[in-house]
Amino acid sequence: GQSLEQPSEVTAVEGAIVQINCTYQTSGFYGLSWYQQHDGGAPTFLSYNALDGLEETGRFSSFLSRSDSYGYLLLQELQMKDSASYFCAAWGAGTALIFGKGTTLSVSS
Amino acid sequence: NAGVMQNPRHLVRRRGQEARLRCSPMKGHSHVYWYRQLPEEGLKFMVYLQKENIIDESGMPKERFSAEFPKEGPSILRIQQVVRGDSAAYFCASSPTGSYNEQFFGPGTRLTVL
C-alpha cells in the first residue's frame, strides 16, 4: 500500500521554529510535496523535493532523504497567520498524488 | 488571471439524488485532478483527466461516480444516487502539464447529503 505518516498536531509560539516530519511508503517514488490549507480552504503549494537535501523558500524550508523515506517541512520565524494544516504528499508510481492526513499547526502569541 | 473555479461552493442533496460538481481549470491548464476530503483527513485522489480523456481513475469508487473533461467547458464530477457517506469537500486541482509539479487547487465544493 501507499501511505504517508505525519503528526496530527503541533503547537508553537510566535517567532519560534517548528519542524513537521513526514515518513512515506509508496510503490515507486518521484518526489515529496508540501501543501498548506487554512480552515478547509483551497490547499496551496509550498514546496517540492525530488532530490535529497534542503530546499529553502523564504521562511519555509523542506528536506528530503530518499534513503530514509523521510522528509520534513521547517517553518521559521513563526507568525500567527501560519496557523493552518500542513500536508505532505508523495508522487509514487502512477499519476496520483498521495496525501498524508495533515498536521494542524497552532501558533500562539 | 483567474484561479481554479469550482461551483457550486455548497451543495445539499437528499439521499438518492444526483450531484454535479463543476471545475474550470486555470487558463492554459489542460490537466485536472479531483480529490475528496473528509473532516480531519487528508485529500484522497479520485481521478486525473486531460481534455476528453480519463488518464487515471484509480481512486474513483466503482459505482455511482463518474468524471469527464470535455473539449469545451468545465470538468464535471457526477455522483449518482448520493448517500450520506458521500458528504465531504470535493476539491479540483489543475496543472499545466502532467509532470510532478505544483497543482493549483480550487476552493472546493462542500457536499451535504441529507
mmCIF file with all atom_site columns, N, CA and C in Angstrom, chain A residues 29-82:
data_model
loop_
_atom_site.group_PDB
_atom_site.id
_atom_site.type_symbol
_atom_site.label_atom_id
_atom_site.label_alt_id
_atom_site.label_comp_id
_atom_site.label_asym_id
_atom_site.label_entity_id
_atom_site.label_seq_id
_atom_site.pdbx_PDB_ins_code
_atom_site.Cartn_x
_atom_site.Cartn_y
_atom_site.Cartn_z
_atom_site.occupancy
_atom_site.B_iso_or_equiv
_atom_site.pdbx_formal_charge
_atom_site.auth_seq_id
_atom_site.auth_comp_id
_atom_site.auth_asym_id
_atom_site.auth_atom_id
_atom_site.pdbx_PDB_model_num
ATOM 1   N N  . PHE A 1 29 ? 8.674   6.124  -6.232 1.00 0.00 ? 29 PHE A N  1
ATOM 2   C CA . PHE A 1 29 ? 8.698   7.456  -5.604 1.00 0.00 ? 29 PHE A CA 1
ATOM 3   C C  . PHE A 1 29 ? 9.385   8.438  -6.534 1.00 0.00 ? 29 PHE A C  1
ATOM 4   N N  . TYR A 1 30 ? 8.741   9.592  -6.729 1.00 0.00 ? 30 TYR A N  1
ATOM 5   C CA . TYR A 1 30 ? 9.339   10.618 -7.586 1.00 0.00 ? 30 TYR A CA 1
ATOM 6   C C  . TYR A 1 30 ? 9.671   11.882 -6.819 1.00 0.00 ? 30 TYR A C  1
ATOM 7   N N  . GLY A 1 31 ? 8.934   12.163 -5.753 1.00 0.00 ? 31 GLY A N  1
ATOM 8   C CA . GLY A 1 31 ? 9.220   13.367 -5.006 1.00 0.00 ? 31 GLY A CA 1
ATOM 9   C C  . GLY A 1 31 ? 8.190   13.628 -3.944 1.00 0.00 ? 31 GLY A C  1
ATOM 10  N N  . LEU A 1 32 ? 8.500   14.574 -3.061 1.00 0.00 ? 32 LEU A N  1
ATOM 11  C CA . LEU A 1 32 ? 7.637   14.905 -1.926 1.00 0.00 ? 32 LEU A CA 1
ATOM 12  C C  . LEU A 1 32 ? 7.247   16.374 -2.008 1.00 0.00 ? 32 LEU A C  1
ATOM 13  N N  . SER A 1 33 ? 5.951   16.621 -1.904 1.00 0.00 ? 33 SER A N  1
ATOM 14  C CA . SER A 1 33 ? 5.427   17.988 -1.923 1.00 0.00 ? 33 SER A CA 1
ATOM 15  C C  . SER A 1 33 ? 4.845   18.338 -0.563 1.00 0.00 ? 33 SER A C  1
ATOM 16  N N  . TRP A 1 34 ? 4.721   19.644 -0.307 1.00 0.00 ? 34 TRP A N  1
ATOM 17  C CA . TRP A 1 34 ? 4.063   20.141 0.895  1.00 0.00 ? 34 TRP A CA 1
ATOM 18  C C  . TRP A 1 34 ? 3.009   21.169 0.485  1.00 0.00 ? 34 TRP A C  1
ATOM 19  N N  . TYR A 1 35 ? 1.842   21.068 1.154  1.00 0.00 ? 35 TYR A N  1
ATOM 20  C CA . TYR A 1 35 ? 0.737   21.984 0.902  1.00 0.00 ? 35 TYR A CA 1
ATOM 21  C C  . TYR A 1 35 ? 0.239   22.536 2.222  1.00 0.00 ? 35 TYR A C  1
ATOM 22  N N  . GLN A 1 36 ? -0.258  23.765 2.171  1.00 0.00 ? 36 GLN A N  1
ATOM 23  C CA . GLN A 1 36 ? -0.837  24.435 3.327  1.00 0.00 ? 36 GLN A CA 1
ATOM 24  C C  . GLN A 1 36 ? -2.329  24.625 3.078  1.00 0.00 ? 36 GLN A C  1
ATOM 25  N N  . GLN A 1 37 ? -3.125  24.411 4.123  1.00 0.00 ? 37 GLN A N  1
ATOM 26  C CA . GLN A 1 37 ? -4.569  24.609 3.992  1.00 0.00 ? 37 GLN A CA 1
ATOM 27  C C  . GLN A 1 37 ? -5.092  25.361 5.213  1.00 0.00 ? 37 GLN A C  1
ATOM 28  N N  . HIS A 1 38 ? -5.709  26.500 4.970  1.00 0.00 ? 38 HIS A N  1
ATOM 29  C CA . HIS A 1 38 ? -6.324  27.294 6.039  1.00 0.00 ? 38 HIS A CA 1
ATOM 30  C C  . HIS A 1 38 ? -7.810  26.986 6.120  1.00 0.00 ? 38 HIS A C  1
ATOM 31  N N  . ASP A 1 39 ? -8.253  26.552 7.303  1.00 0.00 ? 39 ASP A N  1
ATOM 32  C CA . ASP A 1 39 ? -9.683  26.425 7.602  1.00 0.00 ? 39 ASP A CA 1
ATOM 33  C C  . ASP A 1 39 ? -10.474 25.709 6.504  1.00 0.00 ? 39 ASP A C  1
ATOM 34  N N  . GLY A 1 40 ? -9.923  24.635 5.982  1.00 0.00 ? 40 GLY A N  1
ATOM 35  C CA . GLY A 1 40 ? -10.647 23.852 4.990  1.00 0.00 ? 40 GLY A CA 1
ATOM 36  C C  . GLY A 1 40 ? -10.747 24.500 3.615  1.00 0.00 ? 40 GLY A C  1
ATOM 37  N N  . GLY A 1 41 ? -9.975  25.566 3.399  1.00 0.00 ? 41 GLY A N  1
ATOM 38  C CA . GLY A 1 41 ? -9.999  26.222 2.097  1.00 0.00 ? 41 GLY A CA 1
ATOM 39  C C  . GLY A 1 41 ? -9.121  25.543 1.077  1.00 0.00 ? 41 GLY A C  1
ATOM 40  N N  . ALA A 1 42 ? -8.849  26.231 -0.006 1.00 0.00 ? 42 ALA A N  1
ATOM 41  C CA . ALA A 1 42 ? -8.040  25.650 -1.072 1.00 0.00 ? 42 ALA A CA 1
ATOM 42  C C  . ALA A 1 42 ? -6.619  25.379 -0.590 1.00 0.00 ? 42 ALA A C  1
ATOM 43  N N  . PRO A 1 43 ? -6.131  24.152 -0.720 1.00 0.00 ? 43 PRO A N  1
ATOM 44  C CA . PRO A 1 43 ? -4.732  23.895 -0.399 1.00 0.00 ? 43 PRO A CA 1
ATOM 45  C C  . PRO A 1 43 ? -3.824  24.693 -1.326 1.00 0.00 ? 43 PRO A C  1
ATOM 46  N N  . THR A 1 44 ? -2.737  25.205 -0.772 1.00 0.00 ? 44 THR A N  1
ATOM 47  C CA . THR A 1 44 ? -1.787  25.949 -1.600 1.00 0.00 ? 44 THR A CA 1
ATOM 48  C C  . THR A 1 44 ? -0.416  25.288 -1.514 1.00 0.00 ? 44 THR A C  1
ATOM 49  N N  . PHE A 1 45 ? 0.248   25.253 -2.633 1.00 0.00 ? 45 PHE A N  1
ATOM 50  C CA . PHE A 1 45 ? 1.539   24.593 -2.776 1.00 0.00 ? 45 PHE A CA 1
ATOM 51  C C  . PHE A 1 45 ? 2.610   25.380 -2.026 1.00 0.00 ? 45 PHE A C  1
ATOM 52  N N  . LEU A 1 46 ? 3.472   24.644 -1.291 1.00 0.00 ? 46 LEU A N  1
ATOM 53  C CA . LEU A 1 46 ? 4.584   25.274 -0.595 1.00 0.00 ? 46 LEU A CA 1
ATOM 54  C C  . LEU A 1 46 ? 5.932   24.894 -1.209 1.00 0.00 ? 46 LEU A C  1
ATOM 55  N N  . SER A 1 47 ? 6.112   23.596 -1.465 1.00 0.00 ? 47 SER A N  1
ATOM 56  C CA . SER A 1 47 ? 7.430   23.170 -1.933 1.00 0.00 ? 47 SER A CA 1
ATOM 57  C C  . SER A 1 47 ? 7.364   21.783 -2.533 1.00 0.00 ? 47 SER A C  1
ATOM 58  N N  . TYR A 1 48 ? 8.425   21.445 -3.273 1.00 0.00 ? 48 TYR A N  1
ATOM 59  C CA . TYR A 1 48 ? 8.546   20.119 -3.864 1.00 0.00 ? 48 TYR A CA 1
ATOM 60  C C  . TYR A 1 48 ? 10.014  19.719 -3.853 1.00 0.00 ? 48 TYR A C  1
ATOM 61  N N  . ASN A 1 49 ? 10.298  18.530 -3.315 1.00 0.00 ? 49 ASN A N  1
ATOM 62  C CA . ASN A 1 49 ? 11.658  17.984 -3.314 1.00 0.00 ? 49 ASN A CA 1
ATOM 63  C C  . ASN A 1 49 ? 11.684  16.700 -4.137 1.00 0.00 ? 49 ASN A C  1
ATOM 64  N N  . ALA A 1 50 ? 12.483  16.703 -5.173 1.00 0.00 ? 50 ALA A N  1
ATOM 65  C CA . ALA A 1 50 ? 12.690  15.487 -5.945 1.00 0.00 ? 50 ALA A CA 1
ATOM 66  C C  . ALA A 1 50 ? 14.020  14.832 -5.577 1.00 0.00 ? 50 ALA A C  1
ATOM 67  N N  . LEU A 1 51 ? 14.964  15.652 -5.125 1.00 0.00 ? 51 LEU A N  1
ATOM 68  C CA . LEU A 1 51 ? 16.296  15.166 -4.778 1.00 0.00 ? 51 LEU A CA 1
ATOM 69  C C  . LEU A 1 51 ? 16.546  15.329 -3.287 1.00 0.00 ? 51 LEU A C  1
ATOM 70  N N  . ASP A 1 52 ? 17.489  14.546 -2.761 1.00 0.00 ? 52 ASP A N  1
ATOM 71  C CA . ASP A 1 52 ? 17.867  14.665 -1.357 1.00 0.00 ? 52 ASP A CA 1
ATOM 72  C C  . ASP A 1 52 ? 18.381  16.070 -1.070 1.00 0.00 ? 52 ASP A C  1
ATOM 73  N N  . GLY A 1 53 ? 18.092  16.525 0.136  1.00 0.00 ? 53 GLY A N  1
ATOM 74  C CA . GLY A 1 53 ? 18.656  17.792 0.560  1.00 0.00 ? 53 GLY A CA 1
ATOM 75  C C  . GLY A 1 53 ? 17.592  18.784 0.961  1.00 0.00 ? 53 GLY A C  1
ATOM 76  N N  . LEU A 1 54 ? 18.053  19.992 1.204  1.00 0.00 ? 54 LEU A N  1
ATOM 77  C CA . LEU A 1 54 ? 17.207  21.055 1.734  1.00 0.00 ? 54 LEU A CA 1
ATOM 78  C C  . LEU A 1 54 ? 16.889  22.068 0.635  1.00 0.00 ? 54 LEU A C  1
ATOM 79  N N  . GLU A 1 55 ? 15.605  22.411 0.528  1.00 0.00 ? 55 GLU A N  1
ATOM 80  C CA . GLU A 1 55 ? 15.170  23.469 -0.382 1.00 0.00 ? 55 GLU A CA 1
ATOM 81  C C  . GLU A 1 55 ? 14.637  24.618 0.473  1.00 0.00 ? 55 GLU A C  1
ATOM 82  N N  . GLU A 1 56 ? 15.140  25.812 0.246  1.00 0.00 ? 56 GLU A N  1
ATOM 83  C CA . GLU A 1 56 ? 14.719  26.942 1.075  1.00 0.00 ? 56 GLU A CA 1
ATOM 84  C C  . GLU A 1 56 ? 13.938  27.952 0.255  1.00 0.00 ? 56 GLU A C  1
ATOM 85  N N  . THR A 1 57 ? 12.801  28.364 0.811  1.00 0.00 ? 57 THR A N  1
ATOM 86  C CA . THR A 1 57 ? 11.969  29.387 0.163  1.00 0.00 ? 57 THR A CA 1
ATOM 87  C C  . THR A 1 57 ? 11.495  30.335 1.247  1.00 0.00 ? 57 THR A C  1
ATOM 88  N N  . GLY A 1 58 ? 12.220  31.398 1.461  1.00 0.00 ? 58 GLY A N  1
ATOM 89  C CA . GLY A 1 58 ? 11.831  32.361 2.481  1.00 0.00 ? 58 GLY A CA 1
ATOM 90  C C  . GLY A 1 58 ? 11.884  31.746 3.869  1.00 0.00 ? 58 GLY A C  1
ATOM 91  N N  . ARG A 1 59 ? 10.792  31.877 4.595  1.00 0.00 ? 59 ARG A N  1
ATOM 92  C CA . ARG A 1 59 ? 10.766  31.353 5.971  1.00 0.00 ? 59 ARG A CA 1
ATOM 93  C C  . ARG A 1 59 ? 10.561  29.835 6.002  1.00 0.00 ? 59 ARG A C  1
ATOM 94  N N  . PHE A 1 60 ? 10.171  29.269 4.881  1.00 0.00 ? 60 PHE A N  1
ATOM 95  C CA . PHE A 1 60 ? 9.878   27.834 4.825  1.00 0.00 ? 60 PHE A CA 1
ATOM 96  C C  . PHE A 1 60 ? 11.001  27.095 4.114  1.00 0.00 ? 60 PHE A C  1
ATOM 97  N N  . SER A 1 61 ? 11.351  25.929 4.649  1.00 0.00 ? 61 SER A N  1
ATOM 98  C CA . SER A 1 61 ? 12.327  25.051 4.009  1.00 0.00 ? 61 SER A CA 1
ATOM 99  C C  . SER A 1 61 ? 11.770  23.645 4.014  1.00 0.00 ? 61 SER A C  1
ATOM 100 N N  . SER A 1 62 ? 12.186  22.848 3.043  1.00 0.00 ? 62 SER A N  1
ATOM 101 C CA . SER A 1 62 ? 11.747  21.455 3.017  1.00 0.00 ? 62 SER A CA 1
ATOM 102 C C  . SER A 1 62 ? 12.951  20.572 2.734  1.00 0.00 ? 62 SER A C  1
ATOM 103 N N  . PHE A 1 63 ? 12.927  19.418 3.389  1.00 0.00 ? 63 PHE A N  1
ATOM 104 C CA . PHE A 1 63 ? 14.067  18.498 3.320  1.00 0.00 ? 63 PHE A CA 1
ATOM 105 C C  . PHE A 1 63 ? 13.574  17.127 2.881  1.00 0.00 ? 63 PHE A C  1
ATOM 106 N N  . LEU A 1 64 ? 14.421  16.426 2.167  1.00 0.00 ? 64 LEU A N  1
ATOM 107 C CA . LEU A 1 64 ? 14.104  15.066 1.737  1.00 0.00 ? 64 LEU A CA 1
ATOM 108 C C  . LEU A 1 64 ? 15.319  14.161 1.874  1.00 0.00 ? 64 LEU A C  1
ATOM 109 N N  . SER A 1 65 ? 15.066  12.960 2.399  1.00 0.00 ? 65 SER A N  1
ATOM 110 C CA . SER A 1 65 ? 16.068  11.901 2.412  1.00 0.00 ? 65 SER A CA 1
ATOM 111 C C  . SER A 1 65 ? 15.414  10.674 1.792  1.00 0.00 ? 65 SER A C  1
ATOM 112 N N  . ARG A 1 66 ? 15.754  10.369 0.573  1.00 0.00 ? 66 ARG A N  1
ATOM 113 C CA . ARG A 1 66 ? 15.135  9.246  -0.129 1.00 0.00 ? 66 ARG A CA 1
ATOM 114 C C  . ARG A 1 66 ? 15.546  7.913  0.499  1.00 0.00 ? 66 ARG A C  1
ATOM 115 N N  . SER A 1 67 ? 16.765  7.839  0.990  1.00 0.00 ? 67 SER A N  1
ATOM 116 C CA . SER A 1 67 ? 17.215  6.579  1.582  1.00 0.00 ? 67 SER A CA 1
ATOM 117 C C  . SER A 1 67 ? 16.454  6.263  2.866  1.00 0.00 ? 67 SER A C  1
ATOM 118 N N  . ASP A 1 68 ? 15.992  7.284  3.572  1.00 0.00 ? 68 ASP A N  1
ATOM 119 C CA . ASP A 1 68 ? 15.232  7.090  4.816  1.00 0.00 ? 68 ASP A CA 1
ATOM 120 C C  . ASP A 1 68 ? 13.734  7.177  4.602  1.00 0.00 ? 68 ASP A C  1
ATOM 121 N N  . SER A 1 69 ? 13.292  7.437  3.362  1.00 0.00 ? 69 SER A N  1
ATOM 122 C CA . SER A 1 69 ? 11.857  7.635  3.072  1.00 0.00 ? 69 SER A CA 1
ATOM 123 C C  . SER A 1 69 ? 11.267  8.658  4.030  1.00 0.00 ? 69 SER A C  1
ATOM 124 N N  . TYR A 1 70 ? 11.924  9.791  4.112  1.00 0.00 ? 70 TYR A N  1
ATOM 125 C CA . TYR A 1 70 ? 11.605  10.778 5.156  1.00 0.00 ? 70 TYR A CA 1
ATOM 126 C C  . TYR A 1 70 ? 11.804  12.185 4.620  1.00 0.00 ? 70 TYR A C  1
ATOM 127 N N  . GLY A 1 71 ? 10.948  13.057 5.062  1.00 0.00 ? 71 GLY A N  1
ATOM 128 C CA . GLY A 1 71 ? 11.119  14.462 4.745  1.00 0.00 ? 71 GLY A CA 1
ATOM 129 C C  . GLY A 1 71 ? 10.558  15.309 5.855  1.00 0.00 ? 71 GLY A C  1
ATOM 130 N N  . TYR A 1 72 ? 10.859  16.581 5.821  1.00 0.00 ? 72 TYR A N  1
ATOM 131 C CA . TYR A 1 72 ? 10.250  17.488 6.799  1.00 0.00 ? 72 TYR A CA 1
ATOM 132 C C  . TYR A 1 72 ? 10.074  18.869 6.201  1.00 0.00 ? 72 TYR A C  1
ATOM 133 N N  . LEU A 1 73 ? 9.143   19.594 6.802  1.00 0.00 ? 73 LEU A N  1
ATOM 134 C CA . LEU A 1 73 ? 8.909   21.000 6.485  1.00 0.00 ? 73 LEU A CA 1
ATOM 135 C C  . LEU A 1 73 ? 9.353   21.803 7.694  1.00 0.00 ? 73 LEU A C  1
ATOM 136 N N  . LEU A 1 74 ? 10.178  22.801 7.471  1.00 0.00 ? 74 LEU A N  1
ATOM 137 C CA . LEU A 1 74 ? 10.692  23.637 8.545  1.00 0.00 ? 74 LEU A CA 1
ATOM 138 C C  . LEU A 1 74 ? 10.120  25.039 8.377  1.00 0.00 ? 74 LEU A C  1
ATOM 139 N N  . LEU A 1 75 ? 9.473   25.521 9.411  1.00 0.00 ? 75 LEU A N  1
ATOM 140 C CA . LEU A 1 75 ? 8.905   26.853 9.367  1.00 0.00 ? 75 LEU A CA 1
ATOM 141 C C  . LEU A 1 75 ? 9.628   27.711 10.401 1.00 0.00 ? 75 LEU A C  1
ATOM 142 N N  . GLN A 1 76 ? 10.202  28.808 9.958  1.00 0.00 ? 76 GLN A N  1
ATOM 143 C CA . GLN A 1 76 ? 10.963  29.669 10.837 1.00 0.00 ? 76 GLN A CA 1
ATOM 144 C C  . GLN A 1 76 ? 10.210  30.983 11.083 1.00 0.00 ? 76 GLN A C  1
ATOM 145 N N  . GLU A 1 77 ? 10.613  31.655 12.152 1.00 0.00 ? 77 GLU A N  1
ATOM 146 C CA . GLU A 1 77 ? 10.019  32.965 12.497 1.00 0.00 ? 77 GLU A CA 1
ATOM 147 C C  . GLU A 1 77 ? 8.490   32.890 12.403 1.00 0.00 ? 77 GLU A C  1
ATOM 148 N N  . LEU A 1 78 ? 7.940   31.929 13.125 1.00 0.00 ? 78 LEU A N  1
ATOM 149 C CA . LEU A 1 78 ? 6.515   31.672 13.031 1.00 0.00 ? 78 LEU A CA 1
ATOM 150 C C  . LEU A 1 78 ? 5.674   32.927 13.269 1.00 0.00 ? 78 LEU A C  1
ATOM 151 N N  . GLN A 1 79 ? 4.600   33.026 12.490 1.00 0.00 ? 79 GLN A N  1
ATOM 152 C CA . GLN A 1 79 ? 3.632   34.105 12.640 1.00 0.00 ? 79 GLN A CA 1
ATOM 153 C C  . GLN A 1 79 ? 2.256   33.484 12.873 1.00 0.00 ? 79 GLN A C  1
ATOM 154 N N  . MET A 1 80 ? 1.372   34.291 13.434 1.00 0.00 ? 80 MET A N  1
ATOM 155 C CA . MET A 1 80 ? 0.025   33.791 13.731 1.00 0.00 ? 80 MET A CA 1
ATOM 156 C C  . MET A 1 80 ? -0.642  33.262 12.451 1.00 0.00 ? 80 MET A C  1
ATOM 157 N N  . LYS A 1 81 ? -0.378  33.910 11.335 1.00 0.00 ? 81 LYS A N  1
ATOM 158 C CA . LYS A 1 81 ? -1.026  33.511 10.084 1.00 0.00 ? 81 LYS A CA 1
ATOM 159 C C  . LYS A 1 81 ? -0.545  32.148 9.584  1.00 0.00 ? 81 LYS A C  1
ATOM 160 N N  . ASP A 1 82 ? 0.510   31.608 10.206 1.00 0.00 ? 82 ASP A N  1
ATOM 161 C CA . ASP A 1 82 ? 0.989   30.277 9.815  1.00 0.00 ? 82 ASP A CA 1
ATOM 162 C C  . ASP A 1 82 ? 0.129   29.167 10.424 1.00 0.00 ? 82 ASP A C  1
#
